[in-house]
Amino acid sequence: MRKPLIAGNWKMNGTKASVETLLAGVVAGAGAIERSEVAVCPPYPFLQMAASALAGSSVRLGAQNCATAASGAFTGEVAAPMLADFGCHYVIIGHSERRAMYGEDEAILAKKLAAAFAAGLTPILCVGETLEERERGDMEKVIAAQIDGIIALCGIGAFGSLELAYEPVWAIGTGKTATPAQAQEVHAFIRARLAGHDAAVAQKVRILYGGSMKGSNALELLSQPDIDGGLIGGAALNADEFLSIAKAGDAATQ
Ligand code: 13P
């Protein structure tokens, strides 16, 4: 049984005041979470604040992106060793917003994964199809290419040391959640694809679902055999709502 991971991706949201409140709420409620692992991924400027607030709690810290290089003349970039230095455990790599808005392709993502591993971080690698791709009947082709591209560049072994997130682009921030059956189908497809290379890695890797997940739909999604957690956007900006998803993770593993 894979332990559920409930990770909040705060995206580019928050002020010092709102982040302080959110962190305090998450820390206060996290003690009641028994079987799920909880993590939050704030924007870079809040990492120090978050590391302090989370110290002594079970909540892990993550970042939303990292540079391909470990240091140097890359104005505006943030390197993986800096994230590790600030107490990050996770780093999200290849979110669909970065793929779409910043042109991140498999070649770039492979470099970011290597940078994250070298810094001792655990990447949360995101994959997912757009609505147009799904409606064209290309969902499997797109997901397979995203997975195969990373296997080709990083090796199947990389999937033994990372978390995956399936985030259908059409479900992100739209309120349109994939049905549990739709999500399970893709998660099973991903696991089978990995099993074609290494059965043990495929069994081990956690595959999180992301896309309009909230307290009211989390239990059904997290009860699917191949859904091992959630990567939560909007609902992670409210501590009670976010923790209700973690509680659903607990309930799903009972
Ligand atoms: P929403 O939960 O806001 O749909 O965002 C999902 C997501 O993109 C998490 O990375």
CSV table of N, CA, C and O in Angstrom, one decimal, residues 103-221:
chain,number,residue,atom,x,y,z
A,103,GLY,N,7.5,27.1,-22.2
A,103,GLY,CA,8.1,26.2,-23.2
A,103,GLY,C,8.9,25.1,-22.6
A,103,GLY,O,9.9,24.7,-23.2
A,104,GLU,N,8.6,24.6,-21.4
A,104,GLU,CA,9.4,23.5,-20.9
A,104,GLU,C,9.0,22.2,-21.5
A,104,GLU,O,7.9,21.7,-21.5
A,105,ASP,N,10.0,21.6,-22.2
A,105,ASP,CA,9.8,20.4,-22.9
A,105,ASP,C,10.6,19.3,-22.1
A,105,ASP,O,11.2,19.5,-21.1
A,106,GLU,N,10.5,18.1,-22.7
A,106,GLU,CA,11.2,16.9,-22.0
A,106,GLU,C,12.7,17.2,-21.8
A,106,GLU,O,13.2,16.8,-20.8
A,107,ALA,N,13.3,17.8,-22.8
A,107,ALA,CA,14.8,18.0,-22.7
A,107,ALA,C,15.1,18.9,-21.5
A,107,ALA,O,16.0,18.7,-20.7
A,108,ILE,N,14.3,20.0,-21.3
A,108,ILE,CA,14.5,20.9,-20.2
A,108,ILE,C,14.1,20.2,-18.9
A,108,ILE,O,14.9,20.3,-17.9
A,109,LEU,N,13.0,19.5,-18.9
A,109,LEU,CA,12.6,18.8,-17.7
A,109,LEU,C,13.6,17.8,-17.2
A,109,LEU,O,13.8,17.6,-16.0
A,110,ALA,N,14.2,17.1,-18.1
A,110,ALA,CA,15.2,16.1,-17.8
A,110,ALA,C,16.4,16.7,-17.0
A,110,ALA,O,16.9,16.2,-16.0
A,111,LYS,N,16.7,17.9,-17.5
A,111,LYS,CA,17.8,18.6,-16.8
A,111,LYS,C,17.4,19.1,-15.4
A,111,LYS,O,18.2,19.1,-14.5
A,112,LYS,N,16.1,19.5,-15.3
A,112,LYS,CA,15.6,20.0,-14.0
A,112,LYS,C,15.6,18.8,-13.1
A,112,LYS,O,15.9,18.9,-11.9
A,113,LEU,N,15.1,17.6,-13.6
A,113,LEU,CA,15.1,16.5,-12.7
A,113,LEU,C,16.5,16.1,-12.2
A,113,LEU,O,16.7,15.8,-11.0
A,114,ALA,N,17.5,16.1,-13.1
A,114,ALA,CA,18.8,15.8,-12.7
A,114,ALA,C,19.3,16.8,-11.7
A,114,ALA,O,20.0,16.4,-10.7
A,115,ALA,N,19.0,18.1,-11.9
A,115,ALA,CA,19.4,19.1,-10.9
A,115,ALA,C,18.8,18.9,-9.5
A,115,ALA,O,19.4,19.0,-8.5
A,116,ALA,N,17.5,18.5,-9.6
A,116,ALA,CA,16.8,18.2,-8.3
A,116,ALA,C,17.4,17.0,-7.6
A,116,ALA,O,17.7,17.1,-6.4
A,117,PHE,N,17.6,15.9,-8.3
A,117,PHE,CA,18.2,14.7,-7.7
A,117,PHE,C,19.6,15.1,-7.1
A,117,PHE,O,19.9,14.6,-6.0
A,118,ALA,N,20.4,15.8,-7.9
A,118,ALA,CA,21.7,16.1,-7.4
A,118,ALA,C,21.7,16.9,-6.1
A,118,ALA,O,22.6,16.8,-5.3
A,119,ALA,N,20.6,17.7,-5.9
A,119,ALA,CA,20.5,18.5,-4.7
A,119,ALA,C,19.8,17.7,-3.6
A,119,ALA,O,19.6,18.3,-2.5
A,120,GLY,N,19.4,16.5,-3.8
A,120,GLY,CA,18.8,15.7,-2.8
A,120,GLY,C,17.3,16.0,-2.7
A,120,GLY,O,16.7,15.6,-1.7
A,121,LEU,N,16.7,16.6,-3.7
A,121,LEU,CA,15.3,16.9,-3.6
A,121,LEU,C,14.5,15.8,-4.3
A,121,LEU,O,15.0,15.0,-5.1
A,122,THR,N,13.2,15.6,-3.9
A,122,THR,CA,12.4,14.7,-4.5
A,122,THR,C,11.5,15.4,-5.5
A,122,THR,O,10.6,16.2,-5.1
A,123,PRO,N,11.6,15.2,-6.8
A,123,PRO,CA,10.7,15.9,-7.8
A,123,PRO,C,9.3,15.3,-7.7
A,123,PRO,O,9.1,14.1,-7.5
A,124,ILE,N,8.4,16.2,-8.0
A,124,ILE,CA,7.0,15.8,-8.3
A,124,ILE,C,6.8,16.2,-9.8
A,124,ILE,O,6.6,17.3,-10.1
A,125,LEU,N,6.9,15.1,-10.6
A,125,LEU,CA,6.9,15.3,-12.1
A,125,LEU,C,5.4,15.3,-12.6
A,125,LEU,O,4.7,14.3,-12.3
A,126,CYS,N,5.0,16.4,-13.2
A,126,CYS,CA,3.6,16.4,-13.7
A,126,CYS,C,3.5,16.1,-15.2
A,126,CYS,O,4.3,16.4,-16.0
A,127,VAL,N,2.4,15.3,-15.5
A,127,VAL,CA,2.1,15.0,-16.9
A,127,VAL,C,0.6,15.3,-17.0
A,127,VAL,O,-0.2,15.4,-16.0
A,128,GLY,N,0.1,15.4,-18.3
A,128,GLY,CA,-1.3,15.6,-18.5
A,128,GLY,C,-1.6,16.1,-19.9
A,128,GLY,O,-0.8,16.7,-20.5
A,129,GLU,N,-2.8,15.8,-20.3
A,129,GLU,CA,-3.2,16.2,-21.7
A,129,GLU,C,-4.2,17.4,-21.7
A,129,GLU,O,-4.9,17.6,-20.7
A,130,THR,N,-4.2,18.1,-22.8
A,130,THR,CA,-5.2,19.2,-22.9
A,130,THR,C,-6.5,18.6,-23.3
A,130,THR,O,-6.7,17.5,-23.7
A,131,LEU,N,-7.5,19.5,-23.3
A,131,LEU,CA,-8.9,19.1,-23.7
A,131,LEU,C,-8.9,18.7,-25.2
A,131,LEU,O,-9.5,17.7,-25.6
A,132,GLU,N,-8.2,19.5,-26.0
A,132,GLU,CA,-8.1,19.3,-27.4
A,132,GLU,C,-7.5,17.9,-27.7
A,132,GLU,O,-8.0,17.1,-28.5
A,133,GLU,N,-6.4,17.6,-27.0
A,133,GLU,CA,-5.8,16.3,-27.1
A,133,GLU,C,-6.7,15.1,-26.7
A,133,GLU,O,-6.8,14.1,-27.4
A,134,ARG,N,-7.4,15.3,-25.6
A,134,ARG,CA,-8.4,14.3,-25.2
A,134,ARG,C,-9.5,14.1,-26.2
A,134,ARG,O,-9.8,13.0,-26.6
A,135,GLU,N,-10.0,15.2,-26.7
A,135,GLU,CA,-11.2,15.1,-27.6
A,135,GLU,C,-10.7,14.5,-29.0
A,135,GLU,O,-11.5,13.9,-29.6
A,136,ARG,N,-9.5,14.7,-29.3
A,136,ARG,CA,-8.9,14.1,-30.5
A,136,ARG,C,-8.7,12.6,-30.4
A,136,ARG,O,-8.3,11.9,-31.3
A,137,GLY,N,-8.8,12.1,-29.1
A,137,GLY,CA,-8.5,10.7,-28.8
A,137,GLY,C,-7.0,10.4,-28.6
A,137,GLY,O,-6.6,9.3,-28.8
A,138,ASP,N,-6.3,11.5,-28.3
A,138,ASP,CA,-4.8,11.4,-28.2
A,138,ASP,C,-4.3,11.3,-26.8
A,138,ASP,O,-3.1,11.5,-26.5
A,139,MET,N,-5.2,11.1,-25.8
A,139,MET,CA,-4.8,11.2,-24.4
A,139,MET,C,-3.6,10.2,-24.2
A,139,MET,O,-2.6,10.6,-23.6
A,140,GLU,N,-3.8,9.0,-24.5
A,140,GLU,CA,-2.7,8.0,-24.2
A,140,GLU,C,-1.4,8.3,-24.9
A,140,GLU,O,-0.3,8.2,-24.4
A,141,LYS,N,-1.6,8.8,-26.2
A,141,LYS,CA,-0.4,9.1,-27.0
A,141,LYS,C,0.4,10.2,-26.3
A,141,LYS,O,1.7,10.2,-26.2
A,142,VAL,N,-0.3,11.3,-25.8
A,142,VAL,CA,0.4,12.4,-25.2
A,142,VAL,C,1.0,12.0,-23.9
A,142,VAL,O,2.2,12.3,-23.6
A,143,ILE,N,0.3,11.3,-23.0
A,143,ILE,CA,0.8,10.9,-21.7
A,143,ILE,C,2.0,9.9,-22.0
A,143,ILE,O,3.1,10.1,-21.3
A,144,ALA,N,1.9,9.0,-22.9
A,144,ALA,CA,3.0,8.1,-23.2
A,144,ALA,C,4.2,8.8,-23.6
A,144,ALA,O,5.4,8.5,-23.2
A,145,ALA,N,4.1,9.8,-24.5
A,145,ALA,CA,5.2,10.6,-24.9
A,145,ALA,C,5.9,11.4,-23.8
A,145,ALA,O,7.1,11.5,-23.7
A,146,GLN,N,5.1,11.9,-22.9
A,146,GLN,CA,5.7,12.6,-21.7
A,146,GLN,C,6.4,11.7,-20.8
A,146,GLN,O,7.5,12.0,-20.3
A,147,ILE,N,5.9,10.5,-20.6
A,147,ILE,CA,6.6,9.5,-19.7
A,147,ILE,C,7.8,8.9,-20.5
A,147,ILE,O,8.9,8.9,-19.9
A,148,ASP,N,7.6,8.5,-21.7
A,148,ASP,CA,8.7,7.9,-22.5
A,148,ASP,C,9.9,8.8,-22.7
A,148,ASP,O,11.0,8.4,-22.7
A,149,GLY,N,9.5,10.1,-22.9
A,149,GLY,CA,10.6,11.1,-23.1
A,149,GLY,C,11.5,11.2,-21.9
A,149,GLY,O,12.7,11.3,-22.0
A,150,ILE,N,10.9,11.2,-20.7
A,150,ILE,CA,11.8,11.2,-19.5
A,150,ILE,C,12.5,9.9,-19.3
A,150,ILE,O,13.7,9.9,-18.8
A,151,ILE,N,11.9,8.8,-19.5
A,151,ILE,CA,12.6,7.5,-19.4
A,151,ILE,C,13.8,7.5,-20.3
A,151,ILE,O,14.9,7.1,-19.9
A,152,ALA,N,13.6,8.0,-21.5
A,152,ALA,CA,14.7,8.0,-22.5
A,152,ALA,C,15.9,8.9,-22.0
A,152,ALA,O,17.0,8.5,-22.2
A,153,LEU,N,15.5,10.0,-21.4
A,153,LEU,CA,16.6,10.9,-21.0
A,153,LEU,C,17.2,10.7,-19.6
A,153,LEU,O,18.3,10.9,-19.4
A,154,CYS,N,16.3,10.1,-18.7
A,154,CYS,CA,16.8,10.0,-17.3
A,154,CYS,C,16.9,8.5,-16.9
A,154,CYS,O,17.5,8.3,-15.8
A,155,GLY,N,16.3,7.6,-17.7
A,155,GLY,CA,16.3,6.2,-17.3
A,155,GLY,C,15.1,5.9,-16.4
A,155,GLY,O,14.6,6.8,-15.7
A,156,ILE,N,14.7,4.7,-16.4
A,156,ILE,CA,13.5,4.2,-15.6
A,156,ILE,C,13.8,4.4,-14.1
A,156,ILE,O,12.9,4.6,-13.3
A,157,GLY,N,15.1,4.3,-13.8
A,157,GLY,CA,15.5,4.3,-12.3
A,157,GLY,C,15.0,5.6,-11.7
A,157,GLY,O,14.7,5.7,-10.5
A,158,ALA,N,15.0,6.7,-12.5
A,158,ALA,CA,14.6,8.0,-12.0
A,158,ALA,C,13.2,8.0,-11.3
A,158,ALA,O,12.9,8.6,-10.3
A,159,PHE,N,12.3,7.1,-11.9
A,159,PHE,CA,10.9,7.0,-11.4
A,159,PHE,C,10.8,6.3,-10.1
A,159,PHE,O,9.8,6.3,-9.5
A,160,GLY,N,12.0,5.7,-9.7
A,160,GLY,CA,12.0,5.1,-8.3
A,160,GLY,C,12.3,6.1,-7.3
A,160,GLY,O,12.1,5.8,-6.1
A,161,SER,N,12.6,7.3,-7.6
A,161,SER,CA,13.0,8.4,-6.7
A,161,SER,C,12.2,9.6,-6.9
A,161,SER,O,12.7,10.7,-6.5
A,162,LEU,N,11.1,9.6,-7.5
A,162,LEU,CA,10.2,10.8,-7.7
A,162,LEU,C,8.8,10.4,-7.5
A,162,LEU,O,8.4,9.3,-7.3
A,163,GLU,N,8.0,11.5,-7.4
A,163,GLU,CA,6.5,11.4,-7.4
A,163,GLU,C,6.0,11.8,-8.7
A,163,GLU,O,6.6,12.7,-9.3
A,164,LEU,N,4.9,11.2,-9.2
A,164,LEU,CA,4.3,11.6,-10.4
A,164,LEU,C,3.0,12.3,-10.1
A,164,LEU,O,2.3,12.0,-9.1
A,165,ALA,N,2.6,13.2,-10.9
A,165,ALA,CA,1.2,13.8,-10.8
A,165,ALA,C,0.6,13.8,-12.2
A,165,ALA,O,1.2,14.3,-13.1
A,166,TYR,N,-0.6,13.2,-12.2
A,166,TYR,CA,-1.4,13.3,-13.5
A,166,TYR,C,-2.4,14.5,-13.3
A,166,TYR,O,-3.2,14.5,-12.4
A,167,GLU,N,-2.2,15.5,-14.1
A,167,GLU,CA,-3.0,16.7,-14.0
A,167,GLU,C,-3.6,17.0,-15.4
A,167,GLU,O,-2.9,17.6,-16.3
A,168,PRO,N,-4.8,16.5,-15.7
A,168,PRO,CA,-5.4,16.8,-17.0
A,168,PRO,C,-5.6,18.3,-17.1
A,168,PRO,O,-6.2,19.0,-16.2
A,169,VAL,N,-5.0,18.9,-18.1
A,169,VAL,CA,-5.0,20.4,-18.2
A,169,VAL,C,-6.4,21.0,-18.1
A,169,VAL,O,-6.7,22.0,-17.5
A,170,TRP,N,-7.4,20.3,-18.7
A,170,TRP,CA,-8.8,20.7,-18.8
A,170,TRP,C,-9.5,20.7,-17.4
A,170,TRP,O,-10.5,21.3,-17.2
A,171,ALA,N,-8.8,20.1,-16.4
A,171,ALA,CA,-9.4,20.0,-15.1
A,171,ALA,C,-8.8,21.0,-14.1
A,171,ALA,O,-9.2,21.2,-13.0
A,172,ILE,N,-7.7,21.7,-14.6
A,172,ILE,CA,-6.9,22.6,-13.7
A,172,ILE,C,-7.6,23.9,-13.5
A,172,ILE,O,-7.7,24.6,-14.6
A,173,GLY,N,-8.0,24.3,-12.3
A,173,GLY,CA,-8.6,25.6,-12.1
A,173,GLY,C,-10.0,25.8,-12.8
A,173,GLY,O,-10.4,26.9,-12.8
A,174,THR,N,-10.6,24.8,-13.3
A,174,THR,CA,-11.8,24.9,-14.1
A,174,THR,C,-13.0,24.5,-13.3
A,174,THR,O,-14.1,24.7,-13.7
A,175,GLY,N,-12.8,23.8,-12.2
A,175,GLY,CA,-13.9,23.2,-11.4
A,175,GLY,C,-14.4,21.9,-12.1
A,175,GLY,O,-15.2,21.2,-11.5
A,176,LYS,N,-13.8,21.5,-13.2
A,176,LYS,CA,-14.2,20.3,-13.9
A,176,LYS,C,-13.2,19.2,-13.5
A,176,LYS,O,-12.1,19.1,-14.0
A,177,THR,N,-13.6,18.4,-12.5
A,177,THR,CA,-12.7,17.3,-12.1
A,177,THR,C,-12.8,16.1,-13.0
A,177,THR,O,-13.9,15.9,-13.5
A,178,ALA,N,-11.7,15.4,-13.3
A,178,ALA,CA,-11.9,14.1,-14.0
A,178,ALA,C,-12.7,13.2,-13.1
A,178,ALA,O,-12.6,13.3,-11.8
A,179,THR,N,-13.5,12.4,-13.6
A,179,THR,CA,-14.3,11.5,-12.8
A,179,THR,C,-13.3,10.5,-12.2
A,179,THR,O,-12.2,10.3,-12.8
A,180,PRO,N,-13.6,9.9,-11.1
A,180,PRO,CA,-12.7,8.9,-10.5
A,180,PRO,C,-12.3,7.8,-11.6
A,180,PRO,O,-11.1,7.4,-11.6
A,181,ALA,N,-13.3,7.4,-12.4
A,181,ALA,CA,-13.0,6.4,-13.4
A,181,ALA,C,-12.0,6.9,-14.5
A,181,ALA,O,-11.1,6.2,-14.9
A,182,GLN,N,-12.3,8.1,-14.9
A,182,GLN,CA,-11.4,8.7,-15.9
A,182,GLN,C,-9.9,8.8,-15.4
A,182,GLN,O,-9.0,8.5,-16.1
A,183,ALA,N,-9.8,9.3,-14.1
A,183,ALA,CA,-8.5,9.5,-13.5
A,183,ALA,C,-7.8,8.1,-13.3
A,183,ALA,O,-6.7,7.9,-13.7
A,184,GLN,N,-8.6,7.2,-12.8
A,184,GLN,CA,-8.0,5.9,-12.5
A,184,GLN,C,-7.5,5.2,-13.8
A,184,GLN,O,-6.4,4.6,-13.9
A,185,GLU,N,-8.2,5.4,-14.9
A,185,GLU,CA,-7.8,4.9,-16.2
A,185,GLU,C,-6.4,5.4,-16.6
A,185,GLU,O,-5.6,4.6,-17.0
A,186,VAL,N,-6.2,6.7,-16.5
A,186,VAL,CA,-4.9,7.3,-16.9
A,186,VAL,C,-3.8,6.8,-15.9
A,186,VAL,O,-2.7,6.5,-16.3
A,187,HIS,N,-4.2,6.8,-14.6
A,187,HIS,CA,-3.1,6.4,-13.6
A,187,HIS,C,-2.7,5.0,-13.9
A,187,HIS,O,-1.5,4.6,-13.8
A,188,ALA,N,-3.7,4.1,-14.2
A,188,ALA,CA,-3.3,2.7,-14.5
A,188,ALA,C,-2.5,2.6,-15.8
A,188,ALA,O,-1.6,1.8,-15.9
A,189,PHE,N,-2.9,3.5,-16.7
A,189,PHE,CA,-2.1,3.5,-18.0
A,189,PHE,C,-0.6,3.9,-17.7
A,189,PHE,O,0.3,3.2,-18.2
A,190,ILE,N,-0.5,4.9,-16.9
A,190,ILE,CA,0.9,5.4,-16.6
A,190,ILE,C,1.7,4.2,-15.9
A,190,ILE,O,2.8,3.9,-16.2
A,191,ARG,N,1.0,3.6,-14.9
A,191,ARG,CA,1.7,2.6,-14.1
A,191,ARG,C,2.1,1.4,-15.0
A,191,ARG,O,3.2,0.8,-14.9
A,192,ALA,N,1.2,1.1,-15.9
A,192,ALA,CA,1.5,-0.1,-16.9
A,192,ALA,C,2.6,0.3,-17.8
A,192,ALA,O,3.5,-0.5,-18.1
A,193,ARG,N,2.7,1.6,-18.2
A,193,ARG,CA,3.8,2.0,-19.1
A,193,ARG,C,5.1,1.9,-18.4
A,193,ARG,O,6.1,1.4,-18.9
A,194,LEU,N,5.1,2.3,-17.1
A,194,LEU,CA,6.4,2.1,-16.3
A,194,LEU,C,6.7,0.7,-16.1
A,194,LEU,O,7.9,0.3,-16.1
A,195,ALA,N,5.7,-0.2,-15.8
A,195,ALA,CA,5.9,-1.6,-15.5
A,195,ALA,C,6.5,-2.3,-16.7
A,195,ALA,O,7.2,-3.3,-16.6
A,196,GLY,N,6.3,-1.7,-17.9
A,196,GLY,CA,6.9,-2.3,-19.1
A,196,GLY,C,8.4,-2.2,-19.1
A,196,GLY,O,9.1,-2.9,-19.8
A,197,HIS,N,8.9,-1.3,-18.2
A,197,HIS,CA,10.4,-1.1,-18.1
A,197,HIS,C,10.9,-1.7,-16.8
A,197,HIS,O,12.0,-2.3,-16.7
A,198,ASP,N,10.1,-1.6,-15.7
A,198,ASP,CA,10.5,-2.0,-14.4
A,198,ASP,C,9.3,-2.2,-13.5
A,198,ASP,O,8.7,-1.2,-13.0
A,199,ALA,N,8.9,-3.4,-13.2
A,199,ALA,CA,7.7,-3.7,-12.5
A,199,ALA,C,7.8,-3.1,-11.0
A,199,ALA,O,6.8,-2.6,-10.5
A,200,ALA,N,9.0,-3.2,-10.4
A,200,ALA,CA,9.1,-2.8,-9.0
A,200,ALA,C,9.0,-1.3,-8.9
A,200,ALA,O,8.3,-0.8,-8.0
A,201,VAL,N,9.6,-0.6,-9.9
A,201,VAL,CA,9.5,0.9,-9.9
A,201,VAL,C,8.0,1.3,-10.1
A,201,VAL,O,7.5,2.2,-9.4
A,202,ALA,N,7.3,0.6,-11.0
A,202,ALA,CA,5.9,0.9,-11.3
A,202,ALA,C,5.0,0.7,-10.0
A,202,ALA,O,4.1,1.5,-9.8
A,203,GLN,N,5.3,-0.3,-9.2
A,203,GLN,CA,4.5,-0.6,-8.0
A,203,GLN,C,4.8,0.5,-7.0
A,203,GLN,O,3.9,0.8,-6.2
A,204,LYS,N,6.1,1.0,-6.9
A,204,LYS,CA,6.5,1.9,-5.9
A,204,LYS,C,6.0,3.3,-6.1
A,204,LYS,O,5.7,4.0,-5.1
A,205,VAL,N,6.1,3.8,-7.3
A,205,VAL,CA,5.9,5.2,-7.6
A,205,VAL,C,4.5,5.7,-7.2
A,205,VAL,O,3.5,5.0,-7.5
A,206,ARG,N,4.5,6.8,-6.5
A,206,ARG,CA,3.1,7.4,-6.2
A,206,ARG,C,2.7,8.2,-7.3
A,206,ARG,O,3.5,9.0,-7.9
A,207,ILE,N,1.4,8.1,-7.7
A,207,ILE,CA,0.9,8.9,-8.8
A,207,ILE,C,-0.3,9.7,-8.2
A,207,ILE,O,-1.3,9.2,-7.8
A,208,LEU,N,0.0,11.0,-8.1
A,208,LEU,CA,-1.0,11.9,-7.5
A,208,LEU,C,-2.0,12.4,-8.6
A,208,LEU,O,-1.6,12.5,-9.8
A,209,TYR,N,-3.2,12.7,-8.3
A,209,TYR,CA,-4.1,13.3,-9.2
A,209,TYR,C,-4.2,14.8,-8.9
A,209,TYR,O,-4.2,15.2,-7.7
A,210,GLY,N,-4.2,15.6,-9.9
A,210,GLY,CA,-4.4,17.1,-9.7
A,210,GLY,C,-5.4,17.6,-10.7
A,210,GLY,O,-5.3,17.3,-11.9
A,211,GLY,N,-6.3,18.5,-10.3
A,211,GLY,CA,-7.2,19.2,-11.2
A,211,GLY,C,-8.6,19.3,-10.5
A,211,GLY,O,-9.3,18.3,-10.4
A,212,SER,N,-8.8,20.5,-9.9
A,212,SER,CA,-10.0,20.8,-9.2
A,212,SER,C,-10.4,19.7,-8.1
A,212,SER,O,-11.5,19.4,-7.9
A,213,MET,N,-9.3,19.2,-7.4
A,213,MET,CA,-9.6,18.3,-6.3
A,213,MET,C,-10.0,19.2,-5.1
A,213,MET,O,-9.3,20.2,-4.8
A,214,LYS,N,-11.0,18.7,-4.3
A,214,LYS,CA,-11.4,19.4,-3.1
A,214,LYS,C,-11.9,18.4,-2.1
A,214,LYS,O,-12.0,17.2,-2.5
A,215,GLY,N,-12.3,19.0,-1.0
A,215,GLY,CA,-12.8,18.1,0.1
A,215,GLY,C,-13.9,17.2,-0.4
A,215,GLY,O,-14.0,16.0,0.0
A,216,SER,N,-14.8,17.7,-1.2
A,216,SER,CA,-16.0,17.0,-1.5
A,216,SER,C,-15.8,15.9,-2.6
A,216,SER,O,-16.7,15.0,-2.7
A,217,ASN,N,-14.7,16.0,-3.3
A,217,ASN,CA,-14.5,14.9,-4.3
A,217,ASN,C,-13.3,14.1,-4.0
A,217,ASN,O,-13.0,13.1,-4.8
A,218,ALA,N,-12.6,14.4,-3.0
A,218,ALA,CA,-11.3,13.7,-2.7
A,218,ALA,C,-11.4,12.3,-2.4
A,218,ALA,O,-10.6,11.4,-2.9
A,219,LEU,N,-12.4,11.9,-1.6
A,219,LEU,CA,-12.4,10.5,-1.1
A,219,LEU,C,-12.6,9.5,-2.3
A,219,LEU,O,-12.0,8.5,-2.4
A,220,GLU,N,-13.5,9.9,-3.2
A,220,GLU,CA,-13.8,9.1,-4.3
A,220,GLU,C,-12.6,8.9,-5.2
A,220,GLU,O,-12.3,7.8,-5.7
A,221,LEU,N,-11.9,10.0,-5.4
A,221,LEU,CA,-10.7,9.9,-6.2
A,221,LEU,C,-9.6,9.1,-5.5
A,221,LEU,O,-9.0,8.2,-6.1
